[in-house]
Coordinates of N, CA, C and O in Angstrom, one line a residue:
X1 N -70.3 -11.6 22.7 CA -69.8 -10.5 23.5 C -68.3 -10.5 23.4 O -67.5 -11.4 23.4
X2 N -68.0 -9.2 23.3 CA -66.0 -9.5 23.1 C -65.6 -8.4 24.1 O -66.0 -7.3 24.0
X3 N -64.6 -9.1 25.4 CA -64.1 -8.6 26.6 C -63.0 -7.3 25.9 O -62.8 -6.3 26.5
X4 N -62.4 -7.5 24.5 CA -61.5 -6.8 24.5 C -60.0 -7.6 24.5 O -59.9 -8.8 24.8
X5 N -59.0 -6.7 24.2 CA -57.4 -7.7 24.0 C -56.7 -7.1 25.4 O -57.0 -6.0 25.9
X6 N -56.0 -7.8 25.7 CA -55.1 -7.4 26.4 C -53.5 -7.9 25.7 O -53.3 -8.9 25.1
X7 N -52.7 -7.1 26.0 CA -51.3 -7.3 25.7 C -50.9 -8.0 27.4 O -51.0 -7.2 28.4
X8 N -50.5 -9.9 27.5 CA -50.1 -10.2 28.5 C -48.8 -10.5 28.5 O -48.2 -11.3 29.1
X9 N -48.1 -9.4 27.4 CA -46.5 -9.2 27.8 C -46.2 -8.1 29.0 O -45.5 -8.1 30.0
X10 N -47.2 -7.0 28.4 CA -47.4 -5.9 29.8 C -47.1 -6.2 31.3 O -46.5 -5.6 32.1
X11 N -48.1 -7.7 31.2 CA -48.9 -7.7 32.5 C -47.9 -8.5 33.3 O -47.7 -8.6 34.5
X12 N -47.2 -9.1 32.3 CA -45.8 -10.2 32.9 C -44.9 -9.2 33.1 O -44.1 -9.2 34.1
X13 N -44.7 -8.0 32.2 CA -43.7 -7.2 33.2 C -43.9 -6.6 34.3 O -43.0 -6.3 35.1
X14 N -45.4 -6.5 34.5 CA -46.0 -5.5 35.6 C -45.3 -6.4 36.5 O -44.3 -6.2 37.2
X15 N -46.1 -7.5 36.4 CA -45.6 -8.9 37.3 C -44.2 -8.8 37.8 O -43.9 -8.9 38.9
X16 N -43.5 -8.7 36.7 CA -41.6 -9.1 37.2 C -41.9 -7.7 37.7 O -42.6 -8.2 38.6
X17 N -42.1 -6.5 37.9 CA -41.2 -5.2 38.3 C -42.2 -5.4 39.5 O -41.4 -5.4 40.4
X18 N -43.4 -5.5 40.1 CA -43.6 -5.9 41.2 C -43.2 -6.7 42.0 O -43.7 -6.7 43.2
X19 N -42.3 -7.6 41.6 CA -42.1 -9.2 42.5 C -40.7 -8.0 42.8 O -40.6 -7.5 43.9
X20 N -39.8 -7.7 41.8 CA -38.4 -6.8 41.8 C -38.7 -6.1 43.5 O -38.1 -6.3 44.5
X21 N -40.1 -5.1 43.1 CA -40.1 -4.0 44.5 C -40.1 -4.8 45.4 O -39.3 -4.6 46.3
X22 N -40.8 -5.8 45.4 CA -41.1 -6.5 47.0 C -40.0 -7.1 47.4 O -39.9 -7.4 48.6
X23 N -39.2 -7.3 46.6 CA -37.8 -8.5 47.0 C -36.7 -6.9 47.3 O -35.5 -7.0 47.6
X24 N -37.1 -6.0 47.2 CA -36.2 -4.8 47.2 C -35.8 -5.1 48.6 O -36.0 -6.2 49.1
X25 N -35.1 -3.9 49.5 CA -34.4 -4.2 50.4 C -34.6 -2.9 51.2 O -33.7 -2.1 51.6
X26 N -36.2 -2.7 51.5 CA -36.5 -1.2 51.9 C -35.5 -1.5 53.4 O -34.4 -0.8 53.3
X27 N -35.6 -2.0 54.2 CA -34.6 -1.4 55.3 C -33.3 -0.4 54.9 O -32.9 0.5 55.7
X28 N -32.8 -0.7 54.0 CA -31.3 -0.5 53.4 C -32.3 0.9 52.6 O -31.7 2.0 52.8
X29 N -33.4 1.0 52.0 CA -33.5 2.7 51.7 C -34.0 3.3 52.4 O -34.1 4.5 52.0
X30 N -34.5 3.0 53.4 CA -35.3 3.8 54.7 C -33.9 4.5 55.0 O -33.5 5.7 54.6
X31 N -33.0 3.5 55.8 CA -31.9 4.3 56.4 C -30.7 4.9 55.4 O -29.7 5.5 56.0
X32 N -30.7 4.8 54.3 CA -30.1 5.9 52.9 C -31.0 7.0 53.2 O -30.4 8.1 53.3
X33 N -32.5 7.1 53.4 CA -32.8 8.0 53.1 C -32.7 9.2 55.0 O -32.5 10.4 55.1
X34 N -33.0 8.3 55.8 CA -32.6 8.8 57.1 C -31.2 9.4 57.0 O -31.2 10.6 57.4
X35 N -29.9 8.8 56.6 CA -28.9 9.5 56.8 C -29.1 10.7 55.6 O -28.2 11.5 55.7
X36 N -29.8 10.9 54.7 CA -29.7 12.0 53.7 C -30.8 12.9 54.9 O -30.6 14.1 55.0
X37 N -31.4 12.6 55.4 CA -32.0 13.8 55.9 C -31.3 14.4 57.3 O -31.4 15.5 57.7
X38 N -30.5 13.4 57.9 CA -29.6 13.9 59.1 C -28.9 14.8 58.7 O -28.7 15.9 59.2
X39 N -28.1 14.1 57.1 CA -26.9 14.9 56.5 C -27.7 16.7 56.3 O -27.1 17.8 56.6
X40 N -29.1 16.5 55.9 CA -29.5 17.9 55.5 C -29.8 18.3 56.6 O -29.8 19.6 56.6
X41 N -30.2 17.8 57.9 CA -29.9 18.4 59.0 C -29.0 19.6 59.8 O -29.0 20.7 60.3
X42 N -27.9 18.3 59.3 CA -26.5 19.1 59.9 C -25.9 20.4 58.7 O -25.4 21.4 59.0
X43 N -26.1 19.9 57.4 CA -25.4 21.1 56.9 C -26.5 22.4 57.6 O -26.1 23.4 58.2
X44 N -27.6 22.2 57.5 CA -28.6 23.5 58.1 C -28.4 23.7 59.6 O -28.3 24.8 59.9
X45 N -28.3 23.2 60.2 CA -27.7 23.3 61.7 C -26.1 24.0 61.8 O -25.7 24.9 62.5
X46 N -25.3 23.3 60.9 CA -24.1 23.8 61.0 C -24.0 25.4 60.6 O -23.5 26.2 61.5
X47 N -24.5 25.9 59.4 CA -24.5 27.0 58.7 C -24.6 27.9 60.2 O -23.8 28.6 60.8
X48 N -26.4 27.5 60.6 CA -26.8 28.5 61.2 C -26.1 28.9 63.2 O -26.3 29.9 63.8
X49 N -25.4 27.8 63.7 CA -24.8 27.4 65.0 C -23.7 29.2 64.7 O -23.1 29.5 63.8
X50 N -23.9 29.8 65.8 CA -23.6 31.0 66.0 C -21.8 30.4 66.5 O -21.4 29.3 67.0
X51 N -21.1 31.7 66.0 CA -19.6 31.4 66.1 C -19.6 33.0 66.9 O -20.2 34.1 66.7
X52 N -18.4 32.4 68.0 CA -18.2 33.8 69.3 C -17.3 34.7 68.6 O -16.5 34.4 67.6
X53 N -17.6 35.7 69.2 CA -16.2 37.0 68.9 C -15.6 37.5 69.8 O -15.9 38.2 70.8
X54 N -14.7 37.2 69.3 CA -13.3 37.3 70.9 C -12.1 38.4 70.7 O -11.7 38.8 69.7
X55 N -11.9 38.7 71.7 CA -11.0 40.2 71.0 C -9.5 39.5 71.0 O -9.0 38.6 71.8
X56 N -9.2 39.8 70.3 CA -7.4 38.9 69.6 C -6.6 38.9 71.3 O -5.8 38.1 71.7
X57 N -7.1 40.1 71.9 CA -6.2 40.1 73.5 C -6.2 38.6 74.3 O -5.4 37.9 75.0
X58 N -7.6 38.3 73.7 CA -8.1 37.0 74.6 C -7.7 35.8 74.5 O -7.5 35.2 75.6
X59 N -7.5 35.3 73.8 CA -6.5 34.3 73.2 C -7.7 33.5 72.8 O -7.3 32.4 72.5
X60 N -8.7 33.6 72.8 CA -9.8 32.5 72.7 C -10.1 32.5 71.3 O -10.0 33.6 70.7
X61 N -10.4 31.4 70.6 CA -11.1 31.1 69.4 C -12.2 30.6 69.2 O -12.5 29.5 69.6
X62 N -13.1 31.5 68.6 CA -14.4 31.1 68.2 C -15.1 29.9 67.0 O -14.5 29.7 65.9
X63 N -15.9 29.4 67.2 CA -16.3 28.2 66.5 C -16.4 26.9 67.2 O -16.9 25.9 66.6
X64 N -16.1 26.9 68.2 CA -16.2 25.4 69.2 C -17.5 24.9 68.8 O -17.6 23.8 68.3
X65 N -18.5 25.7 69.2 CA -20.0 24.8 69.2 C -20.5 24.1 67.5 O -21.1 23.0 67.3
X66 N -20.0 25.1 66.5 CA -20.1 24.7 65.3 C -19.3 23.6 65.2 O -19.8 22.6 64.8
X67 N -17.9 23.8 65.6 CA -17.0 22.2 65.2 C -17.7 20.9 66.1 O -17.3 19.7 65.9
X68 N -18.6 21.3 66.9 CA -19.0 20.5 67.8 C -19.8 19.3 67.1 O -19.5 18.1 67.2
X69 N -20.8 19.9 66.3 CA -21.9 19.1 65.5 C -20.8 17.4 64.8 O -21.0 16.3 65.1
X70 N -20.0 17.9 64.3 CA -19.2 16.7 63.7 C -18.2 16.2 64.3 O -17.4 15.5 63.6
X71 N -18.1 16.5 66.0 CA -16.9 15.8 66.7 C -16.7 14.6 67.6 O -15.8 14.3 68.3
X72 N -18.0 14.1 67.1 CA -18.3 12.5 68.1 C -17.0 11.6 66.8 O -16.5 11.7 65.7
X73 N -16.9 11.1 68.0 CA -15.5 9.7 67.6 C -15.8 9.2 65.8 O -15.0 9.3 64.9
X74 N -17.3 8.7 65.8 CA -17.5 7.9 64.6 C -16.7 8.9 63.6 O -15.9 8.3 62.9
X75 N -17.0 10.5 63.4 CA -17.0 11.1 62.5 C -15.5 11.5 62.5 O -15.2 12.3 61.7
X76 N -14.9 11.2 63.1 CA -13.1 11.3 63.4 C -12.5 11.0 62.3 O -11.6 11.8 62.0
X77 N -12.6 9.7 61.2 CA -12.2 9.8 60.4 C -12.8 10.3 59.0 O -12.3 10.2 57.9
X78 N -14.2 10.9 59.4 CA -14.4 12.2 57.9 C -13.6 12.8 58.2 O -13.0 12.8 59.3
X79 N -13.3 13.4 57.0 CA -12.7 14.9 56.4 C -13.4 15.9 56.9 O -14.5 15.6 57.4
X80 N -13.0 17.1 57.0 CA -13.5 18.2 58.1 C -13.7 19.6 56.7 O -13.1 20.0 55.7
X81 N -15.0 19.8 57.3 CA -15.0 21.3 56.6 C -16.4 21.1 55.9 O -16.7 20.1 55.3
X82 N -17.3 22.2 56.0 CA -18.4 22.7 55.4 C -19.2 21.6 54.7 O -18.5 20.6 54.7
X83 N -20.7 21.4 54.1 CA -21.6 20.5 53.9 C -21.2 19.1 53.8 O -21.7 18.1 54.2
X84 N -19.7 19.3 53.0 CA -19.0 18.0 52.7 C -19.3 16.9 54.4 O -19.7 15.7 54.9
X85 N -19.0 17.7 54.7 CA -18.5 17.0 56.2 C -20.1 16.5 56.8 O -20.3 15.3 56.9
X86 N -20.9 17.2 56.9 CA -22.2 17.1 57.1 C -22.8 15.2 56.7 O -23.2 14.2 57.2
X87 N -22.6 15.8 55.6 CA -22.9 14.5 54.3 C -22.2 13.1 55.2 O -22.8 12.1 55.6
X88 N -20.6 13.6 55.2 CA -19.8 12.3 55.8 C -20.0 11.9 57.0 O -19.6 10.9 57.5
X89 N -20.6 12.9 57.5 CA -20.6 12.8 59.1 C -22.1 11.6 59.6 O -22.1 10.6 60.3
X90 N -23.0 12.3 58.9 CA -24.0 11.6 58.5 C -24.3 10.2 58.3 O -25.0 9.5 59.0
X91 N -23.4 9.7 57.0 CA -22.8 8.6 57.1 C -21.9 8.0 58.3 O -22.4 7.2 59.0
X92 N -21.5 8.2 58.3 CA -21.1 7.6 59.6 C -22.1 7.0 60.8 O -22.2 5.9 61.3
X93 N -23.0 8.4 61.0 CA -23.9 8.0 62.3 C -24.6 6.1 62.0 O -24.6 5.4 60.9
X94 N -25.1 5.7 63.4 CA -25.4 4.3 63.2 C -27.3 4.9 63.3 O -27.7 5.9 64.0
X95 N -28.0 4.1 62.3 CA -29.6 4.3 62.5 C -30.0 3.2 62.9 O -29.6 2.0 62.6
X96 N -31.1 3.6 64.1 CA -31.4 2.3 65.3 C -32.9 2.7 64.3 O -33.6 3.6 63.9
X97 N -33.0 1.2 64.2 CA -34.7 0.5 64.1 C -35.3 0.3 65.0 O -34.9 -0.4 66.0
X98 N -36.7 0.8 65.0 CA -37.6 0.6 66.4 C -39.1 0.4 65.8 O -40.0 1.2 65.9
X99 N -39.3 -0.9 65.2 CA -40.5 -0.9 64.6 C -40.5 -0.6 63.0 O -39.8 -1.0 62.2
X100 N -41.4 0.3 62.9 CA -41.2 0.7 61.9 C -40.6 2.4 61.5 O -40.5 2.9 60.4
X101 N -40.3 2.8 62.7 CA -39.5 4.0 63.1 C -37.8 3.4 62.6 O -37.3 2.3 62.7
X102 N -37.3 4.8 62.1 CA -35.8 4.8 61.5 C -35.6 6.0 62.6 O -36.3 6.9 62.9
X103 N -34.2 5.6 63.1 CA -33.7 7.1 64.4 C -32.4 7.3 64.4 O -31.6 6.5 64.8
X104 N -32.0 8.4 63.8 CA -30.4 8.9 63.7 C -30.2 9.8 64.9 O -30.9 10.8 64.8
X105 N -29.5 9.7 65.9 CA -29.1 10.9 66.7 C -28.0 11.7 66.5 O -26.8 11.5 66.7
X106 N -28.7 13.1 66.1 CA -27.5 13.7 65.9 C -27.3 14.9 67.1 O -28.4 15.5 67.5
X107 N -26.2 15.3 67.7 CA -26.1 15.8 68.9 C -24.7 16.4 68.8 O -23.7 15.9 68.4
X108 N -24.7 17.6 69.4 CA -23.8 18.7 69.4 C -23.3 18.5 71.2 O -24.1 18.8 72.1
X109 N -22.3 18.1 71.5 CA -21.5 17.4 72.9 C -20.9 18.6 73.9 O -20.9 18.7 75.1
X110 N -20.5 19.4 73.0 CA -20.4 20.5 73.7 C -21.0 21.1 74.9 O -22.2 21.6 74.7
X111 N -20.7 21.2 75.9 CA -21.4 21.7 76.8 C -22.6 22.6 77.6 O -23.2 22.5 78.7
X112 N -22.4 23.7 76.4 CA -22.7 25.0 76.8 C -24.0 25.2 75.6 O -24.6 26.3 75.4
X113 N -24.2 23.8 74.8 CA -24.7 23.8 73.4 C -26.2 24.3 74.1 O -26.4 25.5 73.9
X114 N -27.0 23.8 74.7 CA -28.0 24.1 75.4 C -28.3 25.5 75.3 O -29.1 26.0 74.5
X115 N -27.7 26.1 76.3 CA -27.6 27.4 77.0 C -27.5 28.7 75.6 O -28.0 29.9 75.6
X116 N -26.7 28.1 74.4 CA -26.9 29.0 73.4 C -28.3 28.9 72.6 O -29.0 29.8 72.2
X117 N -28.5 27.5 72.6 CA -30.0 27.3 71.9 C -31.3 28.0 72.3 O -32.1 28.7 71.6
X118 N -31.3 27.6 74.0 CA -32.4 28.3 74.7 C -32.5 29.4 75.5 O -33.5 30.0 75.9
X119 N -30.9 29.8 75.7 CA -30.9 31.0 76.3 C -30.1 30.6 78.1 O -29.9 29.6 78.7
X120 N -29.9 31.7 78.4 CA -29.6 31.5 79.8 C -29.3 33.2 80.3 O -29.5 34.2 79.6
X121 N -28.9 33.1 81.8 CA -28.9 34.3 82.8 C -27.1 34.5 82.1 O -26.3 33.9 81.4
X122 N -27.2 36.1 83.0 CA -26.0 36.0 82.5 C -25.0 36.1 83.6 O -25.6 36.3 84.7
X123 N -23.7 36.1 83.6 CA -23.0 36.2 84.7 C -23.6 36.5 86.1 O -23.6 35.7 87.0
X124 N -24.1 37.6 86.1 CA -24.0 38.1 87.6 C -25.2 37.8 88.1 O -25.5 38.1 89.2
X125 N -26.5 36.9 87.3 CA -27.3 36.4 87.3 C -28.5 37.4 87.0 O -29.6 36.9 86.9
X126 N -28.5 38.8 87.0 CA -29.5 39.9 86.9 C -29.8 40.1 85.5 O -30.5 41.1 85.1
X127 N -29.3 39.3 84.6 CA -29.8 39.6 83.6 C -30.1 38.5 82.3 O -29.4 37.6 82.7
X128 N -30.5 38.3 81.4 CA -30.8 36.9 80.1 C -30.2 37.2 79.1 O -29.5 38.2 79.1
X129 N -30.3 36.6 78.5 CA -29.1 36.1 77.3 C -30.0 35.2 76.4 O -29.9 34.0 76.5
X130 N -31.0 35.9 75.2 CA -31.8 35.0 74.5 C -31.1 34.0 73.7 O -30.0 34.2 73.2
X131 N -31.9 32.9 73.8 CA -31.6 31.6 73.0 C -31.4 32.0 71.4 O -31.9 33.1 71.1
X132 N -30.6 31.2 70.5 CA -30.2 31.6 69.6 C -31.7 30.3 68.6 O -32.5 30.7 67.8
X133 N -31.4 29.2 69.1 CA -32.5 28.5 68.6 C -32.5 28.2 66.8 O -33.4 28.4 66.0
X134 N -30.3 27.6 67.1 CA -30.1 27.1 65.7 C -30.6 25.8 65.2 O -31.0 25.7 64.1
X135 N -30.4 24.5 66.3 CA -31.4 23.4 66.1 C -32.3 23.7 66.0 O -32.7 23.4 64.8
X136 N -33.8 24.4 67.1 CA -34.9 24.7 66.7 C -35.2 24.6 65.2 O -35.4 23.6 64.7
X137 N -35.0 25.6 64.8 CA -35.1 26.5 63.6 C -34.5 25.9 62.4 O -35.0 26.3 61.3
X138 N -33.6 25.0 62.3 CA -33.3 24.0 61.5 C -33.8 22.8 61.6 O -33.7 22.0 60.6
X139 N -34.6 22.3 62.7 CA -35.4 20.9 62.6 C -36.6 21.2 61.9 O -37.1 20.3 61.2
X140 N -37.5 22.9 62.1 CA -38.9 23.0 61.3 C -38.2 23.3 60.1 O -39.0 22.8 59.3
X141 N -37.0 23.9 59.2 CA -36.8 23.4 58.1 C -37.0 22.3 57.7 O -38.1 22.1 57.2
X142 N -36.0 21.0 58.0 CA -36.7 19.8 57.9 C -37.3 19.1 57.6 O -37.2 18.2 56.9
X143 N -38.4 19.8 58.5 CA -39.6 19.4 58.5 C -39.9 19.4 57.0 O -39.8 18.6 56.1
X144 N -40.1 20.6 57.0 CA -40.5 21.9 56.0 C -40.5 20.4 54.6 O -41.3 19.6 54.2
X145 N -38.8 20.7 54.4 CA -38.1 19.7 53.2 C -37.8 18.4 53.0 O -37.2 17.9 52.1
X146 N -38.4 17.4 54.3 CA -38.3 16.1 54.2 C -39.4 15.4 53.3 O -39.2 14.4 52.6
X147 N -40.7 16.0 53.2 CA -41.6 15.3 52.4 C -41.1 14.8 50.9 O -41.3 13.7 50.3
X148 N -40.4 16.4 50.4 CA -40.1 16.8 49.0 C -38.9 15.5 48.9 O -39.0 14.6 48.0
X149 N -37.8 15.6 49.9 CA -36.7 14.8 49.7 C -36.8 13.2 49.6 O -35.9 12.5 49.1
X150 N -38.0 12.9 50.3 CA -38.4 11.4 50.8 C -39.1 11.0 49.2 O -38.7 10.1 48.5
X151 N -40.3 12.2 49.0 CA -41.1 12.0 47.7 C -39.8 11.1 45.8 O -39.8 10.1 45.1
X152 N -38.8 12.6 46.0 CA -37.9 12.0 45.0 C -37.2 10.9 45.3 O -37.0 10.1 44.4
X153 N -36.7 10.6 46.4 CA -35.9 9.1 46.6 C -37.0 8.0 46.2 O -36.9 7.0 45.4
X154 N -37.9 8.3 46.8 CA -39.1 6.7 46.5 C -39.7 7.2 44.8 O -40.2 6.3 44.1
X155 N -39.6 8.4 44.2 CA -39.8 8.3 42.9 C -38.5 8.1 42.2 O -38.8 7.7 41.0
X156 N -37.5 8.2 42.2 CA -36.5 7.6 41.9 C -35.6 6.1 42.3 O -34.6 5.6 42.0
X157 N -36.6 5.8 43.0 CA -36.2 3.7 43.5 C -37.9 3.1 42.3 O -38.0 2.1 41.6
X158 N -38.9 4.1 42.4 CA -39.4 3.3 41.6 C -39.4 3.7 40.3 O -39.5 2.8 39.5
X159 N -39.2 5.1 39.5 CA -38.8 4.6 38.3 C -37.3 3.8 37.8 O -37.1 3.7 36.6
X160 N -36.0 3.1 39.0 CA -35.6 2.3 38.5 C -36.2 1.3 38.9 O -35.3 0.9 39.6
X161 N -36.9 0.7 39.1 CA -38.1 -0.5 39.1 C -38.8 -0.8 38.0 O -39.0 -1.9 37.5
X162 N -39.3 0.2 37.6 CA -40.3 -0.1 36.6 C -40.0 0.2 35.0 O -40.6 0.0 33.9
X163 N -38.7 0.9 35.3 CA -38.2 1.3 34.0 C -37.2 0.6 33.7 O -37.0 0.2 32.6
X164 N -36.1 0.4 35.0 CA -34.6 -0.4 34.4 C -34.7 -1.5 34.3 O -33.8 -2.3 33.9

């Protein structure tokens, strides 16, 4: 009876590019891949964070809640300005381990950040003011795009595994 050939140069490489993954250093790509999805957080949060309009009489400038997203201390020394900043800001944040949970907090300090999200009464109290619901609305994106994003990082850690 004849089992057939095997090629056991294959099976030794199978071998080395498996022992490779297991010695890899998934903590260090879980949290690469957590700050790439905070980063894609914030540029979609930033875009969509509503900017006020003020009549030039008023002296007031609009954009506070938007500059808000990137104005915690850590991110003080990124560079300031559009996705770029997102990305860097991102990097910066610290990702807390909780098991096997990865947790980036990202949070707009601003005060008033709430009240634009969900809405609030308005001055004289007789009337509402709907939520704008740019976080909302940017976390079920997210959602939406983290599978796809997570899918290419772990197919791109293993074909350099099994190929390089």
């Amino acid at each position: 009876m004849n089992w057939g050939n095997c090629d056991y140069k294959q099976l030794q490489r199978l071998r080395d590019s498996l022992a490779t993954l297991q010695s890899m250093d998934m903590d260090r790509f879980c949290t690469e891949v957590s700050k790439e999805l905070a980063a894609r957080l914030l540029a979609l949060v930033i875009s969509r964070t509503p900017v006020g309009q003020y009549p030039k009489s008023s002296g007031k400038k609009g954009g506070t809640l938007r500059r808000g997203w990137t104005s915690k201390t850590q991110a003080d020394a990124a560079s300031r300005g559009g996705s770029n900043d997102a990305k860097a800001y991102a990097e910066a944040l610290p990702v807390r381990k909780s098991g096997n949970t990865y947790t980036i907090e990202v949070i707009n300090p601003v005060e008033y950040a709430s009240y634009v999200e969900f809405g609030h009464r308005t001055r004289g109290g007789d009337g509402w003011v709907p939520g704008q619901y740019f976080l909302t609305l940017s976390e079920q994106d997210l959602e939406r795009l983290a599978p796809g994003v997570i899918e290419r990082k772990l197919e791109a850690l293993l074909r350099e595994v099994f190929n390089g």
